[in-house]
Coordinates of C-alpha atoms in Angstrom, one line a residue:
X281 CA 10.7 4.0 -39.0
X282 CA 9.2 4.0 -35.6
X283 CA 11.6 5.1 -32.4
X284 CA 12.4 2.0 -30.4
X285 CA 10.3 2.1 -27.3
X286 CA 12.3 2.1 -24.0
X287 CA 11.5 0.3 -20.7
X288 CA 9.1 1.3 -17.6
X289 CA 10.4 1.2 -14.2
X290 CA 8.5 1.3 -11.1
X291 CA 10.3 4.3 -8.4
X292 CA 9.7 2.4 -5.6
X293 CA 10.4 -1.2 -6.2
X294 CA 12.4 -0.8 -9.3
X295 CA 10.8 -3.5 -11.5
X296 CA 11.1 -3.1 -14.9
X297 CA 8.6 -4.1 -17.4
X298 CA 8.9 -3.4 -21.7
X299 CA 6.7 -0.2 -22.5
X300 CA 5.5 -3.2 -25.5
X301 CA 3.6 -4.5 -23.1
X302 CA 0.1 -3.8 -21.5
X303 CA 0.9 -3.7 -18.3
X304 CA -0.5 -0.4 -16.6
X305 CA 1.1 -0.4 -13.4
X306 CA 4.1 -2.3 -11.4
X307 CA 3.1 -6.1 -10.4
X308 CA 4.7 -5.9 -6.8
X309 CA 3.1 -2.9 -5.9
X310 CA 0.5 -1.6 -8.3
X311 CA 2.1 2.0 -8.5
X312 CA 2.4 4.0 -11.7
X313 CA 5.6 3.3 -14.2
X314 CA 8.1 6.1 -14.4
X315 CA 9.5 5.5 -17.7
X316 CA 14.0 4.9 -18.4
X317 CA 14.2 7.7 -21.1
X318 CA 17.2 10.2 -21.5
X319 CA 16.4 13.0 -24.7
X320 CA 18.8 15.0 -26.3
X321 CA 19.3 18.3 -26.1
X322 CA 16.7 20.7 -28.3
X323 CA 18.1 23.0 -30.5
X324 CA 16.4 26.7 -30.2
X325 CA 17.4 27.4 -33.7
X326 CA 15.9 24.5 -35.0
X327 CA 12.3 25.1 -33.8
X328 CA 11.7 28.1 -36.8
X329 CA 11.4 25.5 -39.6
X330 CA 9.8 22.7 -37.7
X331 CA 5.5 21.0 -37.7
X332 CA 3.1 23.3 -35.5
X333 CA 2.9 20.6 -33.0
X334 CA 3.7 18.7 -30.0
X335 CA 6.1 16.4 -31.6
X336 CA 8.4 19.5 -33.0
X337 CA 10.3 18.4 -30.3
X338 CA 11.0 15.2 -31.2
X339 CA 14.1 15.4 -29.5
X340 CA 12.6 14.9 -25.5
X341 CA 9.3 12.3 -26.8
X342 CA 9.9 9.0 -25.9
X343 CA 7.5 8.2 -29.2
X344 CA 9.3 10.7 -31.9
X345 CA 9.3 8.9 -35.1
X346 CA 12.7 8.5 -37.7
X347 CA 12.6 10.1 -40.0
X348 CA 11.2 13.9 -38.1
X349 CA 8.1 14.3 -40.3
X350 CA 7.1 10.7 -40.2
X351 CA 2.8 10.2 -39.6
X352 CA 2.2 9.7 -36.2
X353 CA -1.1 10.7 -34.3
X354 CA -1.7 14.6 -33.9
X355 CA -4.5 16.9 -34.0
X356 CA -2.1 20.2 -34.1
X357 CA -1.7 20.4 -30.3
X358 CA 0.7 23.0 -28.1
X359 CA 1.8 26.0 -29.7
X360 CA -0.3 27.7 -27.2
X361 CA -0.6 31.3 -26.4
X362 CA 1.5 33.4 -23.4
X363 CA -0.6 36.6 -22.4
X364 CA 0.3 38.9 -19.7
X365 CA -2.5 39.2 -16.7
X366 CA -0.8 41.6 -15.0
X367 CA 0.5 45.2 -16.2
X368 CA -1.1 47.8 -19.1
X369 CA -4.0 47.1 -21.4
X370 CA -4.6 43.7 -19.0
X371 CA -8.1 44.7 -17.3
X372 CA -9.0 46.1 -14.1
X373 CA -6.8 45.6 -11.2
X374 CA -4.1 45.0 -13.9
X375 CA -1.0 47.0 -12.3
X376 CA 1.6 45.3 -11.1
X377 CA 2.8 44.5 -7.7
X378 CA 5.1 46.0 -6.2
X379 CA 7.9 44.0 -6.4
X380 CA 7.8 44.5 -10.3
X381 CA 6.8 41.1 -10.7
X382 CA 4.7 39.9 -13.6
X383 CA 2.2 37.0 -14.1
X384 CA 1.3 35.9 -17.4
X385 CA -0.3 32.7 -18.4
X386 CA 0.0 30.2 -21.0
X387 CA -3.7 29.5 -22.8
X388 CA -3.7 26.0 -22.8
X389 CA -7.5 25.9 -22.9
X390 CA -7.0 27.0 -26.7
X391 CA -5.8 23.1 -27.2
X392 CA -8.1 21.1 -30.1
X393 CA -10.1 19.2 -27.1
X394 CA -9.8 22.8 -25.0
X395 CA -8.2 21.3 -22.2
X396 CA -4.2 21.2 -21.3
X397 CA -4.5 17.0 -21.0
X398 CA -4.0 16.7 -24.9
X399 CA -0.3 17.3 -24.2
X400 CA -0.2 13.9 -22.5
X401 CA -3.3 12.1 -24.6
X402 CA -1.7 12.0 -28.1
X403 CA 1.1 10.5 -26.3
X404 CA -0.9 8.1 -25.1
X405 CA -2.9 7.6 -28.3
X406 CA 0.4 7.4 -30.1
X407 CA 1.8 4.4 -28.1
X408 CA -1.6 3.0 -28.2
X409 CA -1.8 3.2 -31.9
X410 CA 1.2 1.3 -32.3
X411 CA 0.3 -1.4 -30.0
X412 CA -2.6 -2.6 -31.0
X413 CA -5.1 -3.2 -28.2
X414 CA -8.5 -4.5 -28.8
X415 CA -10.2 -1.4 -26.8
X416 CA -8.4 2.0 -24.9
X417 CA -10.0 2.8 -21.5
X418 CA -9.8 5.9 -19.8
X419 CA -11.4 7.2 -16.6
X420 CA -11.6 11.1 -16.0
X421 CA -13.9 13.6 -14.3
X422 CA -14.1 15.3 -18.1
X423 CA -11.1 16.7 -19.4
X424 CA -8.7 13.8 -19.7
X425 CA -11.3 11.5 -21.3
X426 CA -12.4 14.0 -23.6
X427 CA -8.9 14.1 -25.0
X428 CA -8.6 10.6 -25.0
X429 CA -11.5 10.2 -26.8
X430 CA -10.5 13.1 -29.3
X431 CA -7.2 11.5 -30.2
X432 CA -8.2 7.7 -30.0
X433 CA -11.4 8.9 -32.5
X434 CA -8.0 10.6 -34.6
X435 CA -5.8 7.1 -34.3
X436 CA -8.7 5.0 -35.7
X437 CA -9.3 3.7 -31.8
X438 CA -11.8 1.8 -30.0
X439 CA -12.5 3.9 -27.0
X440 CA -14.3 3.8 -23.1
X441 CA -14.0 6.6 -20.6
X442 CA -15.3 6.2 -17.3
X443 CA -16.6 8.6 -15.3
X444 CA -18.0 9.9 -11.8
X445 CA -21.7 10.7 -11.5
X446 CA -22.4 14.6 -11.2
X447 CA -19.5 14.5 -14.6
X448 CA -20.6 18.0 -16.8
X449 CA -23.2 16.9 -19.2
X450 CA -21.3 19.2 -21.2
X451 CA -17.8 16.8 -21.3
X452 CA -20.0 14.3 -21.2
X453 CA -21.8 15.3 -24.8
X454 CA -18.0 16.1 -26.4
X455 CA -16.6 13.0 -25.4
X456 CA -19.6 11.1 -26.8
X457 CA -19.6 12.8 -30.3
X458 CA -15.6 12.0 -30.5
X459 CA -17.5 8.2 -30.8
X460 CA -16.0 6.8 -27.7
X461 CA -18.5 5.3 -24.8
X462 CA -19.4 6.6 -21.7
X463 CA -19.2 4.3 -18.7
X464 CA -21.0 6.5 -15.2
X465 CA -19.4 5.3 -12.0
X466 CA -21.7 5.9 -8.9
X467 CA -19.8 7.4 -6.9
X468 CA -16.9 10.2 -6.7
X469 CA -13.2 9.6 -8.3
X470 CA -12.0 7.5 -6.8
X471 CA -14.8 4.9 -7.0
X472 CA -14.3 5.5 -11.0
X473 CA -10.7 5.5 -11.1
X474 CA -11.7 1.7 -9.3
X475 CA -13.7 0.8 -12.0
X476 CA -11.7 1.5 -14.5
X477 CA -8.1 0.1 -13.0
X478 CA -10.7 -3.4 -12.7
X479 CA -11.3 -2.9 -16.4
X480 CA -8.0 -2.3 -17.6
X481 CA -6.7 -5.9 -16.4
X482 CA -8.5 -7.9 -18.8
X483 CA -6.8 -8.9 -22.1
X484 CA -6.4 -6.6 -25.1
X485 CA -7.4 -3.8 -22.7
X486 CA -4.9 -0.4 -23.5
X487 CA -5.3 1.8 -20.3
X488 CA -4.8 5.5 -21.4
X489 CA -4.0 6.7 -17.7
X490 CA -2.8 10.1 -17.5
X491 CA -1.5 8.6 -14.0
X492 CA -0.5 5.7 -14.0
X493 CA 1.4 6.0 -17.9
X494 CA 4.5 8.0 -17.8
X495 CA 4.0 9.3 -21.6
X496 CA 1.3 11.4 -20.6
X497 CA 4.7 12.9 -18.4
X498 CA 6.2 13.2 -21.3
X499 CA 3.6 15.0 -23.2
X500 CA 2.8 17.6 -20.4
X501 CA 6.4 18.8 -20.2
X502 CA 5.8 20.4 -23.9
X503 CA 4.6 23.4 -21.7
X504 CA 7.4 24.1 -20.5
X505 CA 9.4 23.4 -23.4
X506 CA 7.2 26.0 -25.0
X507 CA 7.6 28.7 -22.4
X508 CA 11.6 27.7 -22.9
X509 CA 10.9 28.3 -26.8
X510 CA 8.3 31.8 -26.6
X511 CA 10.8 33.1 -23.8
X512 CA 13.8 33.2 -26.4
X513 CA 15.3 30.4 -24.7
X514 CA 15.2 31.0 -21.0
X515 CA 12.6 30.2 -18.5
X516 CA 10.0 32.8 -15.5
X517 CA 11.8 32.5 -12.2
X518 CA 8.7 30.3 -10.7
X519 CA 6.2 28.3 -12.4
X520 CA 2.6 28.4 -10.4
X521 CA 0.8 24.6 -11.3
X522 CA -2.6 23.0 -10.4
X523 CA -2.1 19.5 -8.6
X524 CA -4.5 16.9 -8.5
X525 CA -3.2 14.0 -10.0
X526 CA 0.1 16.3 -10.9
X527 CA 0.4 15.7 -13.9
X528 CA 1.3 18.7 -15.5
X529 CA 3.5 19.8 -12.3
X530 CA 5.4 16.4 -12.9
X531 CA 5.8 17.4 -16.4
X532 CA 7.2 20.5 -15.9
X533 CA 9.6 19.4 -13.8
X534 CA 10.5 16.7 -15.8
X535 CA 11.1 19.4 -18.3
X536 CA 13.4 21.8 -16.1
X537 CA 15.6 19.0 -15.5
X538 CA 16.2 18.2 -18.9
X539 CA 16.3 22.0 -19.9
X540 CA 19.1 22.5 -17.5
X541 CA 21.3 19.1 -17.3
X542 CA 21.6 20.1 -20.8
X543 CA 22.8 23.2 -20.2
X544 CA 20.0 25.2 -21.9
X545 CA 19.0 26.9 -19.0
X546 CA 20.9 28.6 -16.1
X547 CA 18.6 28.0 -13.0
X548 CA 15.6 26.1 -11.8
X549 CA 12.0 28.2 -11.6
X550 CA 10.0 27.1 -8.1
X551 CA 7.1 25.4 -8.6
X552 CA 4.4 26.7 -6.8
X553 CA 1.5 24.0 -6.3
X554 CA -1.8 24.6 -5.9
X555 CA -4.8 22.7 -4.5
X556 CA -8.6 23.4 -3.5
X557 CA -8.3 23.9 0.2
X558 CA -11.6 21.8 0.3
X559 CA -9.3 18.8 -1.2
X560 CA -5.3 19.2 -0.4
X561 CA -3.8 16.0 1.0
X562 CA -0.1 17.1 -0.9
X563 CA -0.5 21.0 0.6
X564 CA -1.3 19.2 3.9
X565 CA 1.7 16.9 4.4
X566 CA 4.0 19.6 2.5
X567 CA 3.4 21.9 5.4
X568 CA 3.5 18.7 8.1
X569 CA 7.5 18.2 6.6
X570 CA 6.1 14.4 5.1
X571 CA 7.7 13.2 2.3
X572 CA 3.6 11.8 0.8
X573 CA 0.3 12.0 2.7
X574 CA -0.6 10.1 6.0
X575 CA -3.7 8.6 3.9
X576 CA -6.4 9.7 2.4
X577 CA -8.2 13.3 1.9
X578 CA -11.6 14.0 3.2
X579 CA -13.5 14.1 -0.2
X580 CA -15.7 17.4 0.4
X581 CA -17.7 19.4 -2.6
X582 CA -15.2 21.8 -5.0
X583 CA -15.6 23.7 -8.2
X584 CA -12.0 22.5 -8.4
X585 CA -13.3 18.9 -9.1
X586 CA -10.4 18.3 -11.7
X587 CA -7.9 18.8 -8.7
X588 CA -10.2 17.1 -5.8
X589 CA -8.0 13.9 -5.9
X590 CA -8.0 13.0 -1.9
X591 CA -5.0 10.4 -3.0
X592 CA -2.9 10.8 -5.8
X593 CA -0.8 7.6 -6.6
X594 CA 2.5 10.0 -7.5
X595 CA 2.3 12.1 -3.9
X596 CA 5.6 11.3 -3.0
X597 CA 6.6 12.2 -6.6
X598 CA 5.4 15.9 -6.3
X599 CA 5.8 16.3 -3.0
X600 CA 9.5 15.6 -3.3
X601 CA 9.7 18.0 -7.3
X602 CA 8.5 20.9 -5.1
X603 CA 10.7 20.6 -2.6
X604 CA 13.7 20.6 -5.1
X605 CA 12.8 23.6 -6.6
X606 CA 12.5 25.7 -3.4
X607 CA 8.5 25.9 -3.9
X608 CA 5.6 25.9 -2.1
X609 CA 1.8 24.8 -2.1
X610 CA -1.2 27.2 -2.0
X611 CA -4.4 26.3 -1.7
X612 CA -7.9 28.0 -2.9
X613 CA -11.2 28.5 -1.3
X614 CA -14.3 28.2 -3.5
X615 CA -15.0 32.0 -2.9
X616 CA -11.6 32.3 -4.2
X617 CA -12.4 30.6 -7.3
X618 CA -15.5 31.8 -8.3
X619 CA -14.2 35.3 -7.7
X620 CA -11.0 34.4 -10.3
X621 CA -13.1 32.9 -12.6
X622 CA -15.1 36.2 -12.6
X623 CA -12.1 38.2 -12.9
X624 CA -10.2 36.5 -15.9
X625 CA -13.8 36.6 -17.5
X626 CA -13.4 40.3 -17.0
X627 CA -10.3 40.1 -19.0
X628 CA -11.4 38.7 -21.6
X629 CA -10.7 34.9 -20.6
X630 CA -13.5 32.7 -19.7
X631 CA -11.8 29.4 -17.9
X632 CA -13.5 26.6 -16.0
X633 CA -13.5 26.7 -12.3
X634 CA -11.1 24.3 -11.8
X635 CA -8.6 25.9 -14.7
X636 CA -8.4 29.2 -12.9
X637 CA -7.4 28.0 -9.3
X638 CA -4.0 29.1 -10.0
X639 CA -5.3 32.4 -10.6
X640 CA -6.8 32.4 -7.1
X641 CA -3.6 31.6 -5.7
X642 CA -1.9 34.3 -7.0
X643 CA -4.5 37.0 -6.2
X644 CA -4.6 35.8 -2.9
X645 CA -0.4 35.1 -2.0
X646 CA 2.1 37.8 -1.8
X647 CA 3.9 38.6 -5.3
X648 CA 6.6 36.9 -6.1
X649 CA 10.0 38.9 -7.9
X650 CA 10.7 38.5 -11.2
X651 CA 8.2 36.8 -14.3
X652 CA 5.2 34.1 -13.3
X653 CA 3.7 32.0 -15.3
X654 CA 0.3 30.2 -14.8
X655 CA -1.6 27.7 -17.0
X656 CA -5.8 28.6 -17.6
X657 CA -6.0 24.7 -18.4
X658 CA -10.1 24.2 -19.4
X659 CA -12.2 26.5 -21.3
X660 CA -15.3 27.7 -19.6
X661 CA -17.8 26.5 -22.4
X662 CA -17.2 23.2 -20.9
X663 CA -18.6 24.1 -17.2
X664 CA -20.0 27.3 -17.5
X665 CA -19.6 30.0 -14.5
X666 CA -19.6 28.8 -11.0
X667 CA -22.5 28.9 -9.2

C-alpha cells in the first residue's frame, strides 16, 4: 500500500497545491513548494535489521511505502562512507589542528550515479513513478540529470535533461547511456534552467527539479540521518556544506530539526556554507546582514560550476538555516580548489572540482573545536583534474 502523499505549500504566499498534481512551482509567485510533512521519530535500534538503502528510513520520507519492504524505486543509494582527513595514517599534512578538532568527510561520490543528488533523485523518480507523466524533465549542469536519468531509466521512465553548453562530455555520455535525451541550452544555467521551467508547463510534463521539488529535500537530509546513525546516535558539532542551489544544506537542516524536536539529539551543529568566490550571491548578502540577495550574481568562469548559481530561488531559505544554527559562509578561490582537489587526490580521493570546495574552505578558515564533517559530493572520473 502506497503512503498517502501530503500537500505542497508555497513559504512565501502560503498556497497550497496536492503533491498529486503536476504543478512545479506556486501559481502566485512561481517559487519552489516546501512540502506540509511531520515524520516520526527513527528508532537507532531499528536500523541493524533494516534494506541498505535510502528508504531504511522510512520513518522521515514523505514517499515510504506500507508495508516497510514494499517495491518502490532504488538503486541501493546512501550508506555512504565517513573517513577521517585529518589525523594518523590520513596523508600528508594530516595532523590535526590545534584545537583538537577533526574533519572527516562523508563519501557521497561512492553513490550508484557517483554524485550526492541520488539522495534527492529517487525521491523524485519515486513520486514520478507513481504519477504517471507522459515524460520527466530535468535541467542540470551534470550531476543532478545524470541521477535523474539513472533512476527514471530504473522506474521504467521517459526522460529529458537539459543542459548548459560547455556541460562535461563526460556527464554528458552517462546520462545518455542511462537512455534519457540530452537537450544543450546555449547559454549558462540559468538560460537552461529557463528552458527547462518553459518545458515543464506543458501537459503530461513531470519536472524532476532538485529545486523547485521539496522531495529532493527530503532525500538529501538522508546524509545527515546517516552521520546521526554511523556517529552512534549523535551528530559533529558543525556541518561544512556546498551551496549552489542548497540543496543538500536545506536538507541537512531539515534533518537537524527533526533529529532534535524529537529529542534524538542534544544540540544543533552550525552549518558552514560554502560558495566559489567567483559566484557567491548568499556569502555576499550573509555578510551584508540581508535576509536573500539584492539580485543577481555576476556569472564569472569557476571549476565550481555545480555551485555557480548567481540566483538560487531558495536564498532566503538558506540564508535564514544558517543563521539559525550560528554558521557562517566561506567562499573558495579557483587556486583554492585546484590545490584541494590535488590534495584529497594525494590521499587517496580523487573528487571533481566542484565536490571538493568544501575542502578548500577548510584548508583555508581557522579550525573549528570539536568533529567536522564535509561531503566530497562528485567523483573525479566525471571531470577529471582541474586545469
Amino acid at each position: 500500500m502506497l503512503a498517502p502523499m501530503t500537500d505542497y505549500v508555497c513559504p512565501r504566499c502560503q498556497v497550497h497545491a496536492p503533491a498529486s498534481a503536476l504543478t512545479w512551482c506556486c501559481p502566485r509567485c512561481h517559487g519552489p513548494w516546501d512540502l506540509e510533512f511531520t515524520g516520526a521519530p527513527v528508532s537507532l535500534a531499528s536500523l541493524t535489521s533494516r534494506v541498505n538503502s535510502l528508504w531504511r528510513y522510512e520513518e522521515v520520507l514523505p514517499l515510504a511505502t506500507e508495508p516497510p519492504q514494499a517495491p518502490h524505486v532504488t538503486l541501493g543509494e546512501g550508506r555512504t562512507p565517513l573517513v577521517p582527513l585529518t589525523g594518523p595514517g590520513t596523508g600528508s599534512g594530516s595532523d590535526s589542528g590545534s584545537d583538537g578538532g577533526i574533519v572527516s568527510a562523508k563519501l557521497d561520490f561512492l553513490m550508484p550515479t557517483l554524485s550526492f543528488k541520488d539522495r534527492g533523485a529517487v525521491m523524485l523518480a519515486e513520486l514520478a513513478r507513481r504519477l504517471g507523466p507522459d515524460t520527466v524533465i530535468a535541467d542540470s549542469s551534470g550531476n543532478a540529470g545524470t541521477a535523474v536519468a539513472a533512476y527514471c531509466a530504473r522506474a521504467g521512465l521517459d526522460c529529458a535533461v537539459y543542459v548548459p553548453e560547455g556541460t562535461s562530455p563526460k556527464k554528458l555520455e552517462q546520462i545518455r547511456a542511462h537512455g534519457a535525451r540530452t537537450v544543450v541550452v546555449p547559454g549558462d544555467r540559468e538560460d537552461t534552467a529557463r528552458a527547462a521551467r518553459a518545458a515543464a508547463d506543458a501537459p503530461g510534463v513531470f519536472y524532476a527539479s532538485h529545486v523547485y521539488n521539496p522531495h529532493f529535500l527530503h532525500g538529501t537530509k538522508t546524509y545527515v540521518y546517516e552521520l546521526w546513525e554511523d556517529l552512534g546516535g549523535r551528530l559533529p558539532e558543525t556541518l561544512v556544506l556546498p551551496v549552489g542551489n542548497g540543496t543538500l544544506l536545506l536538507g541537512a537542516a531539515l534533518a537537524v530539526e527533526e533529529l532534535y524536536g524529537h529529542g534524538l539529539v542534544d544540540r544543533r551543529p552550525a552549518l558552514v556554507a560554502v560558495q566559489a568566490a567567483a559566484v557567491a550571491p548568499l556569502a555576499a548578502a550573509f555578510r551584508a546582514g540581508a535576509e536573500e540577495p539584492s539580485g543577481p550574481a555576476p556569472v564569472r568562469p569557476t571549476l565550481a560550476e555545480g555551485i555557480a548559481i548567481p540566483a538560487p530561488p531558495r536564498a532566503a531559505q538558506i540564508l535564514r538555516a544558517v543563521r539559525a544554527t550560528g554558521g557562517t559562509f566561506l567562499t573558495v578561490t579557483e587556486e583554492q580548489i585546484r590545490a584541494a582537489q590535488l590534495d584529497l587526490a594525494r590521499r587517496g580521493l580523487f573528487v571533481e572540482p566542484t565536490g571538493v570546495a568544501c575542502w578548500a574552505a577548510v584548508r583555508a578558515a581557522p579550525g573549528r573545536p570539536g568533529t567536522t564533517v564535509l561531503p566530497l559530493c562528485g567523483a573525479g572520473a566525471k571531470t577529471g583534474l582541474a586545469a
